[in-house]
């Protein structure tokens, strides 16, 4: 599209004071000539599909591991819903991770981990309430099958426009409103 070689792509860039706590809906594409494009949730066609669960594997929609009881030793996730008064502004921009300890083996490793990173105990009910994968799998979009049918015949942007029509129109309206103040 831009007729330039891509040097890097940052999926959720944290620039200009907008960070993780705001949903991190900005993507940064840097080209080999060091020019870049920063897109937002509203105008990034990939993010529209990603954020609406269109691209997940079929098995994700019925994942048996989306519960509080985990089989892995640890679970690492974004700590969505972190109380903003419990962390620094820098942490809110850079992101706060959630690490759940799911086994005795993991508890044995915690002392070593604490030496290498900042950790604090949190109320697990807050983390669980704000992280859907602790209670149920992601929703399967009604139009997911249609998206891939359209994608087989047309371009990606067209498939997004057709299958996520309301989301796409809303993103265009937001873009216009931002542009016009």
CSV table of C-alpha atoms in Angstrom, one decimal:
chain,number,residue,atom,x,y,z
A,1,UNK,CA,0.0,0.0,0.0
A,2,UNK,CA,2.8,2.5,0.9
A,3,UNK,CA,5.3,1.0,-1.6
A,4,UNK,CA,8.0,0.9,1.1
A,5,UNK,CA,9.8,-1.9,2.9
A,6,UNK,CA,8.5,-2.4,6.5
A,7,UNK,CA,11.2,-2.2,9.1
A,8,UNK,CA,9.1,-2.7,12.2
A,9,UNK,CA,5.5,-3.0,13.3
A,10,UNK,CA,4.5,-2.4,16.9
A,11,UNK,CA,1.1,-3.8,17.6
A,12,UNK,CA,0.2,-1.7,20.7
A,13,UNK,CA,2.5,1.3,20.7
A,14,UNK,CA,2.7,3.3,23.9
A,15,UNK,CA,3.7,6.8,22.7
A,16,UNK,CA,2.6,10.3,23.4
A,17,UNK,CA,1.4,9.4,26.9
A,18,UNK,CA,-1.3,7.1,25.6
A,19,UNK,CA,-0.7,3.7,26.9
A,20,UNK,CA,-1.9,0.4,28.0
A,21,UNK,CA,-4.6,1.7,30.4
A,22,UNK,CA,-6.4,3.4,27.5
A,23,UNK,CA,-6.8,0.1,25.7
A,24,UNK,CA,-3.6,0.5,23.6
A,25,UNK,CA,-5.4,0.7,20.3
A,26,UNK,CA,-2.5,2.3,18.4
A,27,UNK,CA,-0.3,0.5,16.0
A,28,UNK,CA,3.0,1.9,14.6
A,29,UNK,CA,4.4,0.9,11.3
A,30,UNK,CA,8.0,2.0,10.6
A,31,UNK,CA,9.5,1.9,7.1
A,32,UNK,CA,13.1,1.4,5.9
A,33,UNK,CA,13.3,5.2,5.2
A,34,UNK,CA,12.4,5.8,8.9
A,35,UNK,CA,9.1,7.3,8.1
A,36,UNK,CA,6.2,5.9,10.1
A,37,UNK,CA,2.5,5.6,10.3
A,38,UNK,CA,0.6,5.5,13.7
A,39,UNK,CA,-2.9,4.2,13.3
A,40,UNK,CA,-5.6,3.9,15.9
A,41,UNK,CA,-8.3,1.4,16.7
A,42,UNK,CA,-10.7,3.5,14.6
A,43,UNK,CA,-8.7,3.4,11.3
A,44,UNK,CA,-6.6,0.2,11.6
A,45,UNK,CA,-8.3,-2.5,9.5
A,46,UNK,CA,-6.3,-5.3,11.2
A,47,UNK,CA,-7.2,-4.1,14.7
A,48,UNK,CA,-10.9,-4.0,13.8
A,49,UNK,CA,-10.8,-7.7,13.0
A,50,UNK,CA,-8.5,-8.6,15.9
A,51,UNK,CA,-10.5,-6.7,18.5
A,52,UNK,CA,-13.7,-8.3,17.3
A,53,UNK,CA,-12.4,-11.9,17.5
A,54,UNK,CA,-12.6,-12.6,13.8
A,55,UNK,CA,-9.1,-14.1,13.5
A,56,UNK,CA,-9.1,-16.5,16.4
A,57,UNK,CA,-8.7,-20.2,15.8
A,58,UNK,CA,-12.0,-22.1,15.8
A,59,UNK,CA,-10.9,-24.0,19.0
A,60,UNK,CA,-10.5,-20.7,20.9
A,61,UNK,CA,-14.3,-20.1,20.9
A,62,UNK,CA,-14.8,-23.3,23.0
A,63,UNK,CA,-11.5,-23.4,24.9
A,64,UNK,CA,-11.7,-25.7,27.9
A,65,UNK,CA,-8.9,-23.8,29.6
A,66,UNK,CA,-10.8,-20.5,30.0
A,67,UNK,CA,-11.5,-21.1,33.7
A,68,UNK,CA,-9.9,-20.1,37.1
A,69,UNK,CA,-8.6,-23.6,37.4
A,70,UNK,CA,-5.5,-23.8,35.2
A,71,UNK,CA,-3.3,-26.7,34.2
A,72,UNK,CA,-0.2,-24.6,33.5
A,73,UNK,CA,2.2,-23.7,36.4
A,74,UNK,CA,1.7,-20.0,35.6
A,75,UNK,CA,-0.7,-17.8,33.7
A,76,UNK,CA,0.5,-14.5,32.3
A,77,UNK,CA,-2.0,-11.9,31.1
A,78,UNK,CA,-2.7,-8.2,30.9
A,79,UNK,CA,-4.1,-7.0,34.2
A,80,UNK,CA,-7.2,-5.4,32.8
A,81,UNK,CA,-9.1,-3.6,35.5
A,82,UNK,CA,-6.1,-2.8,37.7
A,83,UNK,CA,-7.2,-0.1,40.1
A,84,UNK,CA,-5.5,3.0,38.8
A,85,UNK,CA,-4.7,4.3,42.2
A,86,UNK,CA,-2.6,1.2,43.0
A,87,UNK,CA,0.0,1.7,40.3
A,88,UNK,CA,2.2,4.5,39.0
A,89,UNK,CA,1.4,6.6,35.9
A,90,UNK,CA,4.4,5.0,34.2
A,91,UNK,CA,3.0,1.6,34.8
A,92,UNK,CA,-0.4,2.6,33.4
A,93,UNK,CA,1.3,3.7,30.2
A,94,UNK,CA,3.7,0.8,29.9
A,95,UNK,CA,1.3,-1.9,31.1
A,96,UNK,CA,0.6,-4.0,34.1
A,97,UNK,CA,0.9,-7.7,33.8
A,98,UNK,CA,-0.9,-10.4,35.8
A,99,UNK,CA,0.9,-13.5,36.8
A,100,UNK,CA,-1.2,-16.2,38.5
A,101,UNK,CA,0.5,-19.0,40.3
A,102,UNK,CA,-1.3,-22.2,39.6
A,103,UNK,CA,0.8,-25.0,41.1
A,104,UNK,CA,3.2,-25.9,43.9
A,105,UNK,CA,6.0,-26.0,41.4
A,106,UNK,CA,5.2,-22.3,40.5
A,107,UNK,CA,5.2,-21.3,44.2
A,108,UNK,CA,8.7,-22.7,44.4
A,109,UNK,CA,9.9,-20.5,41.6
A,110,UNK,CA,8.4,-17.3,43.0
A,111,UNK,CA,11.3,-16.3,45.2
A,112,UNK,CA,13.7,-16.3,42.3
A,113,UNK,CA,11.2,-14.3,40.2
A,114,UNK,CA,10.7,-11.7,42.9
A,115,UNK,CA,14.5,-11.0,42.8
A,116,UNK,CA,14.3,-10.1,39.1
A,117,UNK,CA,11.0,-8.1,38.8
A,118,UNK,CA,8.7,-5.9,40.8
A,119,UNK,CA,5.7,-7.9,42.1
A,120,UNK,CA,2.8,-7.3,44.5
A,121,UNK,CA,-0.1,-9.4,45.5
A,122,UNK,CA,-3.5,-8.4,44.3
A,123,UNK,CA,-7.1,-9.2,44.9
A,124,UNK,CA,-7.7,-12.0,42.4
A,125,UNK,CA,-11.5,-11.2,42.2
A,126,UNK,CA,-10.6,-7.9,40.4
A,127,UNK,CA,-8.3,-9.7,37.9
A,128,UNK,CA,-10.8,-12.5,37.3
A,129,UNK,CA,-13.7,-10.1,36.8
A,130,UNK,CA,-11.8,-8.0,34.2
A,131,UNK,CA,-10.2,-10.9,32.3
A,132,UNK,CA,-12.8,-12.9,30.4
A,133,UNK,CA,-10.5,-15.8,29.8
A,134,UNK,CA,-10.7,-16.7,33.5
A,135,UNK,CA,-14.4,-17.5,33.2
A,136,UNK,CA,-15.3,-18.2,29.6
A,137,UNK,CA,-13.9,-18.4,26.1
A,138,UNK,CA,-14.0,-15.4,23.7
A,139,UNK,CA,-17.3,-14.9,21.8
A,140,UNK,CA,-17.5,-16.3,18.3
A,141,UNK,CA,-18.7,-13.5,16.0
A,142,UNK,CA,-21.8,-14.4,14.0
A,143,UNK,CA,-20.2,-13.2,10.8
A,144,UNK,CA,-16.8,-15.0,11.2
A,145,UNK,CA,-17.6,-17.6,8.6
A,146,UNK,CA,-18.9,-14.9,6.2
A,147,UNK,CA,-15.7,-12.9,6.7
A,148,UNK,CA,-13.5,-15.8,5.4
A,149,UNK,CA,-15.9,-16.5,2.6
A,150,UNK,CA,-15.7,-12.8,1.4
A,151,UNK,CA,-11.9,-12.8,2.0
A,152,UNK,CA,-11.5,-15.7,-0.4
A,153,UNK,CA,-13.1,-13.6,-3.2
A,154,UNK,CA,-12.3,-10.0,-2.3
A,155,UNK,CA,-9.7,-7.9,-0.6
A,156,UNK,CA,-9.3,-7.8,3.2
A,157,UNK,CA,-10.5,-4.2,3.6
A,158,UNK,CA,-13.7,-5.1,1.8
A,159,UNK,CA,-14.3,-8.2,3.9
A,160,UNK,CA,-13.9,-6.1,7.1
A,161,UNK,CA,-16.3,-3.4,5.7
A,162,UNK,CA,-18.9,-6.0,4.9
A,163,UNK,CA,-18.6,-8.2,7.9
A,164,UNK,CA,-18.0,-5.6,10.6
A,165,UNK,CA,-20.2,-2.9,9.0
A,166,UNK,CA,-21.4,-1.3,12.2
A,167,UNK,CA,-17.9,-1.4,13.8
A,168,UNK,CA,-16.4,0.0,10.6
A,169,UNK,CA,-19.0,2.8,10.2
A,170,UNK,CA,-18.5,3.7,13.9
A,171,UNK,CA,-14.7,3.9,13.4
A,172,UNK,CA,-15.2,6.2,10.4
A,173,UNK,CA,-17.5,8.5,12.3
A,174,UNK,CA,-15.0,8.7,15.2
A,175,UNK,CA,-12.2,9.5,12.8
A,176,UNK,CA,-14.3,12.4,11.3
A,177,UNK,CA,-15.2,13.7,14.7
A,178,UNK,CA,-11.6,13.6,15.9
A,179,UNK,CA,-10.4,15.4,12.7
A,180,UNK,CA,-13.1,18.1,13.1
A,181,UNK,CA,-12.5,18.5,16.9
